[in-house]
Amino acid sequence: MRLSEDKIKELIDEAIKARENAYTPYSHFKVGALVVDEKGHHHLGCNVENGSYGLTNCGERTAIFNGVSNGMKNIDIIVIVADTTGPVSPCGACRQVIKEFSNDNTVIILANLKKDYKIMSMEELLPYGFQL
Ligand code: THU
């Protein structure tokens, strides 16, 4: 999929907006995510922390679960953004969850608040990931 520079920045902006809702009283590290599904529908997510720590849900998983709850079958594009020096690097658990709904054409855009970004394929993000 060919995405113009303007389109990429627009998608990053949406993820930055979603990040504003992050609930992070413990880490203060906010993550926002946008998923565009196979029908072109947009689903947003942010990280939601919990006092038990372990029950925290990452921003990208929230966006994916939001999408699946609304009928999403496949991820066409996922954008993940955080306030990091370079484009954010998603955790291993989230890489596996993205894989569950991705295909060879899925575009993964990792970004930061300055809108520096890196585009990766699923195979680049999680080589030799688990598959049933
Ligand atoms: N976090 C995400 O939302 N996504 C990731 O890929 C890594 C970590 C969140 C979890 C927690 O709320 C905070 O960032 C610090 O770990």
Tab-separated table of N, CA, C and O and ligand atoms in Angstrom:
chain	number	residue	atom	x	y	z
A	1	MET	N	0.840	-1.199	0.000
A	1	MET	CA	0.000	0.000	0.000
A	1	MET	C	0.878	1.253	0.000
A	1	MET	O	1.821	1.336	0.770
A	2	ARG	N	0.565	2.181	-0.934
A	2	ARG	CA	1.338	3.434	-1.016
A	2	ARG	C	0.630	4.499	-0.201
A	2	ARG	O	-0.517	4.846	-0.456
A	3	LEU	N	1.295	5.010	0.799
A	3	LEU	CA	0.699	6.066	1.625
A	3	LEU	C	1.502	7.344	1.392
A	3	LEU	O	2.732	7.321	1.467
A	4	SER	N	0.800	8.453	1.122
A	4	SER	CA	1.510	9.723	0.920
A	4	SER	C	2.003	10.234	2.277
A	4	SER	O	1.491	9.844	3.334
A	5	GLU	N	2.993	11.125	2.209
A	5	GLU	CA	3.537	11.749	3.416
A	5	GLU	C	2.414	12.451	4.205
A	5	GLU	O	2.342	12.335	5.431
A	6	ASP	N	1.535	13.134	3.497
A	6	ASP	CA	0.427	13.850	4.152
A	6	ASP	C	-0.504	12.881	4.867
A	6	ASP	O	-0.952	13.141	5.986
A	7	LYS	N	-0.796	11.759	4.216
A	7	LYS	CA	-1.698	10.762	4.806
A	7	LYS	C	-1.066	10.173	6.077
A	7	LYS	O	-1.740	10.010	7.104
A	8	ILE	N	0.226	9.877	5.994
A	8	ILE	CA	0.921	9.309	7.155
A	8	ILE	C	0.841	10.278	8.331
A	8	ILE	O	0.504	9.888	9.461
A	9	LYS	N	1.105	11.554	8.085
A	9	LYS	CA	1.079	12.575	9.158
A	9	LYS	C	-0.333	12.698	9.734
A	9	LYS	O	-0.527	12.860	10.941
A	10	GLU	N	-1.337	12.595	8.865
A	10	GLU	CA	-2.744	12.665	9.281
A	10	GLU	C	-3.072	11.494	10.231
A	10	GLU	O	-3.715	11.670	11.261
A	11	LEU	N	-2.607	10.300	9.858
A	11	LEU	CA	-2.858	9.109	10.684
A	11	LEU	C	-2.123	9.222	12.026
A	11	LEU	O	-2.661	8.862	13.078
A	12	ILE	N	-0.893	9.739	11.989
A	12	ILE	CA	-0.134	9.920	13.237
A	12	ILE	C	-0.872	10.911	14.143
A	12	ILE	O	-0.975	10.701	15.358
A	13	ASP	N	-1.410	11.979	13.543
A	13	ASP	CA	-2.173	12.960	14.323
A	13	ASP	C	-3.351	12.305	15.054
A	13	ASP	O	-3.637	12.633	16.206
A	14	GLU	N	-4.021	11.382	14.380
A	14	GLU	CA	-5.163	10.694	15.000
A	14	GLU	C	-4.705	9.872	16.208
A	14	GLU	O	-5.366	9.838	17.245
A	15	ALA	N	-3.568	9.207	16.047
A	15	ALA	CA	-3.030	8.394	17.154
A	15	ALA	C	-2.580	9.298	18.308
A	15	ALA	O	-2.755	8.955	19.486
A	16	ILE	N	-2.025	10.459	17.981
A	16	ILE	CA	-1.599	11.417	19.019
A	16	ILE	C	-2.828	11.885	19.809
A	16	ILE	O	-2.796	12.019	21.031
A	17	LYS	N	-3.918	12.103	19.115
A	17	LYS	CA	-5.171	12.536	19.761
A	17	LYS	C	-5.665	11.425	20.704
A	17	LYS	O	-6.094	11.693	21.828
A	18	ALA	N	-5.609	10.175	20.236
A	18	ALA	CA	-6.052	9.046	21.061
A	18	ALA	C	-5.189	8.926	22.314
A	18	ALA	O	-5.671	8.558	23.393
A	19	ARG	N	-3.926	9.257	22.175
A	19	ARG	CA	-2.975	9.177	23.299
A	19	ARG	C	-3.377	10.084	24.462
A	19	ARG	O	-3.073	9.793	25.617
A	20	GLU	N	-4.075	11.171	24.136
A	20	GLU	CA	-4.468	12.122	25.190
A	20	GLU	C	-5.384	11.471	26.234
A	20	GLU	O	-5.460	11.927	27.367
A	21	ASN	N	-6.078	10.392	25.845
A	21	ASN	CA	-6.983	9.720	26.796
A	21	ASN	C	-6.282	8.654	27.639
A	21	ASN	O	-6.931	7.996	28.460
A	22	ALA	N	-4.986	8.461	27.435
A	22	ALA	CA	-4.276	7.408	28.177
A	22	ALA	C	-4.444	7.597	29.686
A	22	ALA	O	-4.404	8.734	30.194
A	23	TYR	N	-4.650	6.479	30.372
A	23	TYR	CA	-4.800	6.500	31.842
A	23	TYR	C	-3.506	5.940	32.426
A	23	TYR	O	-3.276	4.729	32.417
A	24	THR	N	-2.613	6.824	32.854
A	24	THR	CA	-1.265	6.385	33.235
A	24	THR	C	-0.790	7.008	34.561
A	24	THR	O	0.261	7.656	34.602
A	25	PRO	N	-1.560	6.826	35.649
A	25	PRO	CA	-1.142	7.437	36.925
A	25	PRO	C	0.138	6.819	37.495
A	25	PRO	O	0.746	7.399	38.389
A	26	TYR	N	0.542	5.644	37.008
A	26	TYR	CA	1.702	4.947	37.590
A	26	TYR	C	2.976	5.220	36.794
A	26	TYR	O	3.987	5.629	37.354
A	27	SER	N	2.938	5.023	35.486
A	27	SER	CA	4.165	5.214	34.694
A	27	SER	C	4.262	6.624	34.100
A	27	SER	O	5.352	7.069	33.753
A	28	HIS	N	3.139	7.267	33.937
A	28	HIS	CA	3.076	8.572	33.247
A	28	HIS	C	3.597	8.476	31.813
A	28	HIS	O	3.987	9.472	31.228
A	29	PHE	N	3.629	7.277	31.277
A	29	PHE	CA	4.078	7.064	29.891
A	29	PHE	C	2.842	6.786	29.034
A	29	PHE	O	2.235	5.711	29.116
A	30	LYS	N	2.464	7.769	28.238
A	30	LYS	CA	1.219	7.655	27.472
A	30	LYS	C	1.477	7.110	26.063
A	30	LYS	O	2.417	7.556	25.392
A	31	VAL	N	0.624	6.201	25.642
A	31	VAL	CA	0.727	5.598	24.306
A	31	VAL	C	-0.629	5.734	23.606
A	31	VAL	O	-1.676	5.497	24.211
A	32	GLY	N	-0.586	6.130	22.345
A	32	GLY	CA	-1.820	6.220	21.542
A	32	GLY	C	-1.687	5.329	20.326
A	32	GLY	O	-0.581	5.096	19.827
A	33	ALA	N	-2.814	4.832	19.847
A	33	ALA	CA	-2.779	3.957	18.666
A	33	ALA	C	-4.031	4.135	17.820
A	33	ALA	O	-5.110	4.463	18.326
A	34	LEU	N	-3.809	3.932	16.529
A	34	LEU	CA	-4.911	3.963	15.555
A	34	LEU	C	-4.792	2.709	14.706
A	34	LEU	O	-3.690	2.357	14.253
A	35	VAL	N	-5.916	2.041	14.512
A	35	VAL	CA	-5.939	0.892	13.596
A	35	VAL	C	-6.908	1.219	12.464
A	35	VAL	O	-8.020	1.687	12.715
A	36	VAL	N	-6.468	1.011	11.234
A	36	VAL	CA	-7.370	1.121	10.079
A	36	VAL	C	-7.644	-0.311	9.613
A	36	VAL	O	-6.697	-1.064	9.336
A	37	ASP	N	-8.926	-0.681	9.577
A	37	ASP	CA	-9.255	-2.075	9.243
A	37	ASP	C	-9.454	-2.267	7.739
A	37	ASP	O	-9.298	-1.332	6.945
A	38	GLU	N	-9.807	-3.494	7.365
A	38	GLU	CA	-9.926	-3.867	5.939
A	38	GLU	C	-11.048	-3.107	5.236
A	38	GLU	O	-11.097	-3.073	4.012
A	39	LYS	N	-11.961	-2.509	6.017
A	39	LYS	CA	-13.045	-1.721	5.396
A	39	LYS	C	-12.724	-0.237	5.418
A	39	LYS	O	-13.557	0.589	5.048
A	40	GLY	N	-11.556	0.108	5.957
A	40	GLY	CA	-11.184	1.526	6.035
A	40	GLY	C	-11.685	2.204	7.299
A	40	GLY	O	-11.518	3.413	7.452
A	41	HIS	N	-12.294	1.431	8.193
A	41	HIS	CA	-12.782	2.024	9.444
A	41	HIS	C	-11.622	2.261	10.414
A	41	HIS	O	-10.696	1.444	10.496
A	42	HIS	N	-11.713	3.362	11.158
A	42	HIS	CA	-10.656	3.731	12.105
A	42	HIS	C	-11.047	3.354	13.536
A	42	HIS	O	-12.178	3.600	13.940
A	43	HIS	N	-10.111	2.752	14.270
A	43	HIS	CA	-10.346	2.365	15.667
A	43	HIS	C	-9.186	2.909	16.502
A	43	HIS	O	-8.016	2.703	16.159
A	44	LEU	N	-9.536	3.564	17.600
A	44	LEU	CA	-8.510	4.220	18.422
A	44	LEU	C	-8.276	3.475	19.727
A	44	LEU	O	-9.150	2.723	20.192
A	45	GLY	N	-7.119	3.700	20.320
A	45	GLY	CA	-6.834	3.091	21.625
A	45	GLY	C	-5.751	3.852	22.359
A	45	GLY	O	-4.980	4.623	21.760
A	46	CYS	N	-5.700	3.653	23.664
A	46	CYS	CA	-4.638	4.253	24.495
A	46	CYS	C	-4.331	3.241	25.599
A	46	CYS	O	-5.104	2.300	25.816
A	47	ASN	N	-3.192	3.426	26.285
A	47	ASN	CA	-2.914	2.495	27.375
A	47	ASN	C	-3.762	2.832	28.596
A	47	ASN	O	-4.051	3.996	28.873
A	48	VAL	N	-4.179	1.779	29.278
A	48	VAL	CA	-5.025	1.910	30.464
A	48	VAL	C	-4.340	1.137	31.581
A	48	VAL	O	-4.286	-0.100	31.541
A	49	GLU	N	-3.772	1.868	32.535
A	49	GLU	CA	-3.025	1.207	33.608
A	49	GLU	C	-3.932	0.783	34.742
A	49	GLU	O	-5.112	1.152	34.801
A	50	ASN	N	-3.364	-0.035	35.647
A	50	ASN	CA	-4.118	-0.526	36.798
A	50	ASN	C	-3.186	-0.588	37.998
A	50	ASN	O	-1.991	-0.878	37.826
A	51	GLY	N	-3.735	-0.332	39.178
A	51	GLY	CA	-2.950	-0.348	40.411
A	51	GLY	C	-2.280	-1.686	40.658
A	51	GLY	O	-1.284	-1.759	41.386
A	52	SER	N	-2.785	-2.747	40.035
A	52	SER	CA	-2.145	-4.055	40.187
A	52	SER	C	-1.010	-4.218	39.172
A	52	SER	O	-0.386	-5.276	39.113
A	53	TYR	N	-0.759	-3.176	38.382
A	53	TYR	CA	0.285	-3.134	37.344
A	53	TYR	C	0.080	-4.167	36.229
A	53	TYR	O	0.029	-3.824	35.064
A	54	GLY	N	0.015	-5.436	36.607
A	54	GLY	CA	-0.051	-6.518	35.609
A	54	GLY	C	-1.306	-6.459	34.743
A	54	GLY	O	-1.328	-7.033	33.657
A	55	LEU	N	-2.341	-5.808	35.215
A	55	LEU	CA	-3.589	-5.740	34.438
A	55	LEU	C	-3.609	-4.575	33.454
A	55	LEU	O	-4.600	-4.347	32.769
A	56	THR	N	-2.512	-3.864	33.375
A	56	THR	CA	-2.404	-2.754	32.421
A	56	THR	C	-2.608	-3.244	30.997
A	56	THR	O	-2.124	-4.310	30.621
A	57	ASN	N	-3.342	-2.453	30.205
A	57	ASN	CA	-3.495	-2.786	28.789
A	57	ASN	C	-2.775	-1.739	27.937
A	57	ASN	O	-2.990	-0.549	28.100
A	58	CYS	N	-1.928	-2.205	27.052
A	58	CYS	CA	-1.153	-1.299	26.197
A	58	CYS	C	-2.062	-0.588	25.186
A	58	CYS	O	-3.123	-1.109	24.815
A	59	GLY	N	-1.601	0.555	24.708
A	59	GLY	CA	-2.381	1.362	23.767
A	59	GLY	C	-2.733	0.640	22.477
A	59	GLY	O	-3.876	0.710	22.001
A	60	GLU	N	-1.763	-0.058	21.902
A	60	GLU	CA	-2.017	-0.721	20.613
A	60	GLU	C	-2.969	-1.904	20.774
A	60	GLU	O	-3.801	-2.167	19.907
A	61	ARG	N	-2.862	-2.598	21.922
A	61	ARG	CA	-3.811	-3.703	22.146
A	61	ARG	C	-5.214	-3.157	22.382
A	61	ARG	O	-6.200	-3.746	21.936
A	62	THR	N	-5.324	-2.018	23.065
A	62	THR	CA	-6.645	-1.414	23.273
A	62	THR	C	-7.274	-1.082	21.922
A	62	THR	O	-8.459	-1.367	21.694
A	63	ALA	N	-6.491	-0.501	21.000
A	63	ALA	CA	-7.026	-0.136	19.675
A	63	ALA	C	-7.467	-1.393	18.915
A	63	ALA	O	-8.524	-1.402	18.282
A	64	ILE	N	-6.671	-2.446	19.002
A	64	ILE	CA	-7.017	-3.693	18.290
A	64	ILE	C	-8.286	-4.311	18.894
A	64	ILE	O	-9.207	-4.716	18.170
A	65	PHE	N	-8.366	-4.362	20.224
A	65	PHE	CA	-9.545	-4.973	20.862
A	65	PHE	C	-10.787	-4.125	20.585
A	65	PHE	O	-11.890	-4.652	20.412
A	66	ASN	N	-10.589	-2.811	20.527
A	66	ASN	CA	-11.686	-1.911	20.158
A	66	ASN	C	-12.160	-2.250	18.739
A	66	ASN	O	-13.361	-2.383	18.487
A	67	GLY	N	-11.200	-2.428	17.827
A	67	GLY	CA	-11.542	-2.757	16.446
A	67	GLY	C	-12.277	-4.085	16.345
A	67	GLY	O	-13.331	-4.180	15.704
A	68	VAL	N	-11.740	-5.099	16.995
A	68	VAL	CA	-12.366	-6.440	16.929
A	68	VAL	C	-13.785	-6.363	17.500
A	68	VAL	O	-14.724	-6.948	16.949
A	69	SER	N	-13.965	-5.601	18.559
A	69	SER	CA	-15.296	-5.452	19.180
A	69	SER	C	-16.275	-4.781	18.229
A	69	SER	O	-17.486	-4.894	18.399
A	70	ASN	N	-15.732	-4.059	17.254
A	70	ASN	CA	-16.593	-3.358	16.295
A	70	ASN	C	-16.588	-4.021	14.915
A	70	ASN	O	-16.932	-3.391	13.924
A	71	GLY	N	-16.163	-5.279	14.861
A	71	GLY	CA	-16.283	-6.053	13.622
A	71	GLY	C	-15.036	-6.145	12.769
A	71	GLY	O	-15.068	-6.732	11.691
A	72	MET	N	-13.926	-5.577	13.219
A	72	MET	CA	-12.693	-5.632	12.430
A	72	MET	C	-12.202	-7.080	12.271
A	72	MET	O	-12.221	-7.846	13.233
A	73	LYS	N	-11.770	-7.416	11.074
A	73	LYS	CA	-11.222	-8.760	10.845
A	73	LYS	C	-9.719	-8.708	10.620
A	73	LYS	O	-8.998	-9.621	11.004
A	74	ASN	N	-9.250	-7.646	9.947
A	74	ASN	CA	-7.824	-7.539	9.612
A	74	ASN	C	-7.329	-6.115	9.779
A	74	ASN	O	-8.078	-5.173	9.560
A	75	ILE	N	-6.037	-6.007	10.116
A	75	ILE	CA	-5.421	-4.687	10.227
A	75	ILE	C	-4.777	-4.329	8.893
A	75	ILE	O	-3.875	-5.028	8.428
A	76	ASP	N	-5.227	-3.227	8.285
A	76	ASP	CA	-4.560	-2.705	7.076
A	76	ASP	C	-3.382	-1.831	7.491
A	76	ASP	O	-2.297	-1.931	6.920
A	77	ILE	N	-3.657	-0.944	8.471
A	77	ILE	CA	-2.619	-0.019	8.958
A	77	ILE	C	-2.746	0.066	10.474
A	77	ILE	O	-3.867	0.135	10.996
A	78	ILE	N	-1.604	0.065	11.168
A	78	ILE	CA	-1.628	0.382	12.593
A	78	ILE	C	-0.577	1.458	12.849
A	78	ILE	O	0.538	1.377	12.319
A	79	VAL	N	-0.972	2.467	13.627
A	79	VAL	CA	-0.058	3.549	13.993
A	79	VAL	C	0.058	3.542	15.516
A	79	VAL	O	-0.955	3.484	16.227
A	80	ILE	N	1.290	3.577	16.009
A	80	ILE	CA	1.519	3.595	17.462
A	80	ILE	C	2.407	4.795	17.754
A	80	ILE	O	3.418	5.012	17.065
A	81	VAL	N	2.035	5.571	18.765
A	81	VAL	CA	2.805	6.775	19.059
A	81	VAL	C	3.006	6.960	20.563
A	81	VAL	O	2.129	6.632	21.362
A	82	ALA	N	4.191	7.448	20.909
A	82	ALA	CA	4.496	7.771	22.317
A	82	ALA	C	5.519	8.897	22.318
A	82	ALA	O	6.068	9.258	21.263
A	83	ASP	N	5.778	9.435	23.500
A	83	ASP	CA	6.740	10.542	23.616
A	83	ASP	C	8.142	9.965	23.798
A	83	ASP	O	8.693	9.948	24.897
A	84	THR	N	8.691	9.483	22.717
A	84	THR	CA	10.009	8.832	22.738
A	84	THR	C	10.974	9.609	21.839
A	84	THR	O	10.535	10.389	20.989
A	85	THR	N	12.266	9.388	22.030
A	85	THR	CA	13.272	10.109	21.232
A	85	THR	C	13.129	9.768	19.747
A	85	THR	O	13.065	10.648	18.900
A	86	GLY	N	13.076	8.497	19.469
A	86	GLY	CA	12.824	8.031	18.088
A	86	GLY	C	11.438	7.403	18.047
A	86	GLY	O	10.714	7.426	19.047
A	87	PRO	N	11.060	6.831	16.912
A	87	PRO	CA	9.770	6.143	16.835
A	87	PRO	C	9.651	5.075	17.932
A	87	PRO	O	10.622	4.373	18.216
A	88	VAL	N	8.470	4.970	18.547
A	88	VAL	CA	8.271	4.041	19.671
A	88	VAL	C	8.498	2.584	19.243
A	88	VAL	O	8.217	2.210	18.101
A	89	SER	N	9.004	1.790	20.174
A	89	SER	CA	9.210	0.362	19.915
A	89	SER	C	8.192	-0.430	20.738
A	89	SER	O	8.272	-0.450	21.960
A	90	PRO	N	7.210	-1.048	20.099
A	90	PRO	CA	6.158	-1.750	20.840
A	90	PRO	C	6.659	-2.989	21.585
A	90	PRO	O	7.627	-3.628	21.151
A	91	CYS	N	6.007	-3.315	22.690
A	91	CYS	CA	6.430	-4.461	23.504
A	91	CYS	C	6.170	-5.776	22.770
A	91	CYS	O	5.384	-5.840	21.817
A	92	GLY	N	6.813	-6.816	23.226
A	92	GLY	CA	6.714	-8.130	22.584
A	92	GLY	C	5.299	-8.675	22.567
A	92	GLY	O	4.857	-9.251	21.564
A	93	ALA	N	4.574	-8.492	23.682
A	93	ALA	CA	3.196	-9.009	23.755
A	93	ALA	C	2.342	-8.363	22.670
A	93	ALA	O	1.568	-9.031	21.976
A	94	CYS	N	2.496	-7.054	22.504
A	94	CYS	CA	1.700	-6.349	21.493
A	94	CYS	C	2.092	-6.773	20.084
A	94	CYS	O	1.240	-6.851	19.199
A	95	ARG	N	3.368	-7.051	19.878
A	95	ARG	CA	3.797	-7.523	18.545
A	95	ARG	C	3.049	-8.809	18.189
A	95	ARG	O	2.590	-9.012	17.074
A	96	GLN	N	2.922	-9.700	19.161
A	96	GLN	CA	2.223	-10.965	18.923
A	96	GLN	C	0.734	-10.728	18.655
A	96	GLN	O	0.128	-11.387	17.806
A	97	VAL	N	0.140	-9.767	19.373
A	97	VAL	CA	-1.296	-9.479	19.181
A	97	VAL	C	-1.527	-8.811	17.822
A	97	VAL	O	-2.498	-9.123	17.123
A	98	ILE	N	-0.614	-7.925	17.410
A	98	ILE	CA	-0.739	-7.315	16.075
A	98	ILE	C	-0.683	-8.425	15.021
A	98	ILE	O	-1.464	-8.462	14.076
A	99	LYS	N	0.237	-9.378	15.227
A	99	LYS	CA	0.412	-10.485	14.264
A	99	LYS	C	-0.888	-11.255	14.045
A	99	LYS	O	-1.204	-11.667	12.930
A	100	GLU	N	-1.642	-11.443	15.117
A	100	GLU	CA	-2.904	-12.198	15.058
A	100	GLU	C	-3.858	-11.637	13.989
A	100	GLU	O	-4.614	-12.375	13.377
A	101	PHE	N	-3.810	-10.312	13.782
A	101	PHE	CA	-4.772	-9.674	12.868
A	101	PHE	C	-4.091	-9.050	11.651
A	101	PHE	O	-4.691	-8.243	10.956
A	102	SER	N	-2.838	-9.412	11.411
A	102	SER	CA	-2.100	-8.797	10.304
A	102	SER	C	-1.987	-9.763	9.130
A	102	SER	O	-2.314	-10.946	9.235
A	103	ASN	N	-1.517	-9.237	8.005
A	103	ASN	CA	-1.185	-10.077	6.858
A	103	ASN	C	0.063	-9.484	6.197
A	103	ASN	O	0.636	-8.528	6.733
A	104	ASP	N	0.449	-10.026	5.052
A	104	ASP	CA	1.698	-9.568	4.413
A	104	ASP	C	1.635	-8.104	3.979
A	104	ASP	O	2.670	-7.477	3.736
A	105	ASN	N	0.404	-7.587	3.850
A	105	ASN	CA	0.265	-6.195	3.383
A	105	ASN	C	0.051	-5.196	4.518
A	105	ASN	O	-0.101	-3.996	4.256
A	106	THR	N	-0.017	-5.683	5.744
A	106	THR	CA	-0.248	-4.770	6.879
A	106	THR	C	0.909	-3.777	7.005
A	106	THR	O	2.077	-4.171	6.972
A	107	VAL	N	0.536	-2.499	7.149
A	107	VAL	CA	1.532	-1.430	7.291
A	107	VAL	C	1.584	-1.024	8.763
A	107	VAL	O	0.556	-0.664	9.354
A	108	ILE	N	2.765	-1.109	9.356
A	108	ILE	CA	2.936	-0.773	10.767
A	108	ILE	C	3.748	0.517	10.847
A	108	ILE	O	4.892	0.570	10.374
A	109	ILE	N	3.126	1.551	11.411
A	109	ILE	CA	3.791	2.860	11.495
A	109	ILE	C	4.095	3.160	12.963
A	109	ILE	O	3.180	3.288	13.780
A	110	LEU	N	5.374	3.235	13.287
A	110	LEU	CA	5.820	3.544	14.646
A	110	LEU	C	6.230	5.010	14.646
A	110	LEU	O	6.976	5.444	13.754
A	111	ALA	N	5.774	5.779	15.634
A	111	ALA	CA	6.010	7.223	15.583
A	111	ALA	C	6.246	7.804	16.971
A	111	ALA	O	6.107	7.113	17.990
A	112	ASN	N	6.641	9.080	16.967
A	112	ASN	CA	6.720	9.818	18.235
A	112	ASN	C	5.968	11.140	18.076
A	112	ASN	O	5.377	11.397	17.014
A	113	LEU	N	6.008	11.966	19.098
A	113	LEU	CA	5.200	13.199	19.067
A	113	LEU	C	5.732	14.227	18.067
A	113	LEU	O	5.001	15.123	17.651
A	114	LYS	N	7.007	14.086	17.686
A	114	LYS	CA	7.572	14.995	16.662
A	114	LYS	C	7.185	14.518	15.261
A	114	LYS	O	7.549	15.120	14.269
A	115	LYS	N	6.483	13.412	15.221
A	115	LYS	CA	6.060	12.752	13.979
A	115	LYS	C	7.240	12.184	13.179
A	115	LYS	O	7.173	12.072	11.951
A	116	ASP	N	8.340	11.869	13.890
A	116	ASP	CA	9.349	11.013	13.281
A	116	ASP	C	8.658	9.653	13.179
A	116	ASP	O	7.931	9.270	14.107
A	117	TYR	N	8.875	8.946	12.084
A	117	TYR	CA	8.218	7.646	11.991
A	117	TYR	C	9.080	6.635	11.254
A	117	TYR	O	10.045	6.989	10.556
A	118	LYS	N	8.678	5.381	11.463
A	118	LYS	CA	9.377	4.246	10.860
A	118	LYS	C	8.283	3.305	10.391
A	118	LYS	O	7.372	3.013	11.169
A	119	ILE	N	8.355	2.853	9.162
A	119	ILE	CA	7.346	1.925	8.649
A	119	ILE	C	7.935	0.524	8.595
A	119	ILE	O	9.049	0.335	8.095
A	120	MET	N	7.206	-0.430	9.144
A	120	MET	CA	7.700	-1.815	9.197
A	120	MET	C	6.621	-2.786	8.733
A	120	MET	O	5.427	-2.500	8.854
A	121	SER	N	7.067	-3.937	8.273
A	121	SER	CA	6.128	-5.030	7.983
A	121	SER	C	6.030	-5.886	9.251
A	121	SER	O	6.847	-5.757	10.172
A	122	MET	N	5.042	-6.790	9.264
A	122	MET	CA	4.887	-7.668	10.431
A	122	MET	C	6.107	-8.562	10.609
A	122	MET	O	6.570	-8.787	11.723
A	123	GLU	N	6.644	-9.041	9.501
A	123	GLU	CA	7.801	-9.935	9.565
A	123	GLU	C	9.027	-9.212	10.132
A	123	GLU	O	9.838	-9.806	10.848
A	124	GLU	N	9.128	-7.912	9.830
A	124	GLU	CA	10.249	-7.130	10.379
A	124	GLU	C	10.034	-6.874	11.872
A	124	GLU	O	10.979	-6.878	12.651
A	125	LEU	N	8.771	-6.639	12.252
A	125	LEU	CA	8.476	-6.318	13.652
A	125	LEU	C	8.562	-7.545	14.561
A	125	LEU	O	8.981	-7.452	15.708
A	126	LEU	N	8.157	-8.695	14.034
A	126	LEU	CA	8.204	-9.928	14.836
A	126	LEU	C	8.606	-11.112	13.974
A	126	LEU	O	7.756	-11.906	13.554
A	127	PRO	N	9.911	-11.222	13.694
A	127	PRO	CA	10.348	-12.344	12.869
A	127	PRO	C	10.095	-13.679	13.580
A	127	PRO	O	10.303	-13.762	14.793
A	128	TYR	N	9.629	-14.643	12.842
A	128	TYR	CA	9.422	-15.997	13.371
A	128	TYR	C	8.481	-15.979	14.591
A	128	TYR	O	8.659	-16.705	15.559
A	129	GLY	N	7.441	-15.123	14.498
A	129	GLY	CA	6.448	-15.040	15.589
A	129	GLY	C	5.620	-16.295	15.679
A	129	GLY	O	5.501	-17.050	14.711
A	130	PHE	N	5.023	-16.523	16.828
A	130	PHE	CA	4.209	-17.728	17.050
A	130	PHE	C	2.982	-17.734	16.159
A	130	PHE	O	2.303	-16.730	16.006
A	131	GLN	N	2.696	-18.880	15.577
A	131	GLN	CA	1.488	-19.056	14.783
A	131	GLN	C	0.969	-20.469	14.955
A	131	GLN	O	1.764	-21.418	14.875
A	132	LEU	N	-0.317	-20.640	15.232
A	132	LEU	CA	-0.907	-21.986	15.391
A	132	LEU	C	-0.998	-22.685	14.053
A	132	LEU	O	-1.215	-22.024	13.042
B	1	THU	N1	2.925	0.413	26.864
B	1	THU	C1	2.126	0.463	25.744
B	1	THU	O1	1.024	1.028	25.792
B	1	THU	N2	2.573	-0.136	24.623
B	1	THU	C2	3.756	-0.783	24.493
B	1	THU	O2	4.054	-1.357	23.456
B	1	THU	C3	4.710	-0.782	25.606
B	1	THU	C4	4.224	-0.238	26.889
B	1	THU	C5	2.457	1.060	28.095
B	1	THU	C6	2.173	0.125	29.227
B	1	THU	C7	2.322	1.044	30.420
B	1	THU	O3	1.103	1.721	30.632
B	1	THU	C8	3.356	2.061	29.973
B	1	THU	O4	3.431	1.971	28.560
B	1	THU	C9	4.741	1.845	30.562
B	1	THU	O5	5.164	0.554	30.374
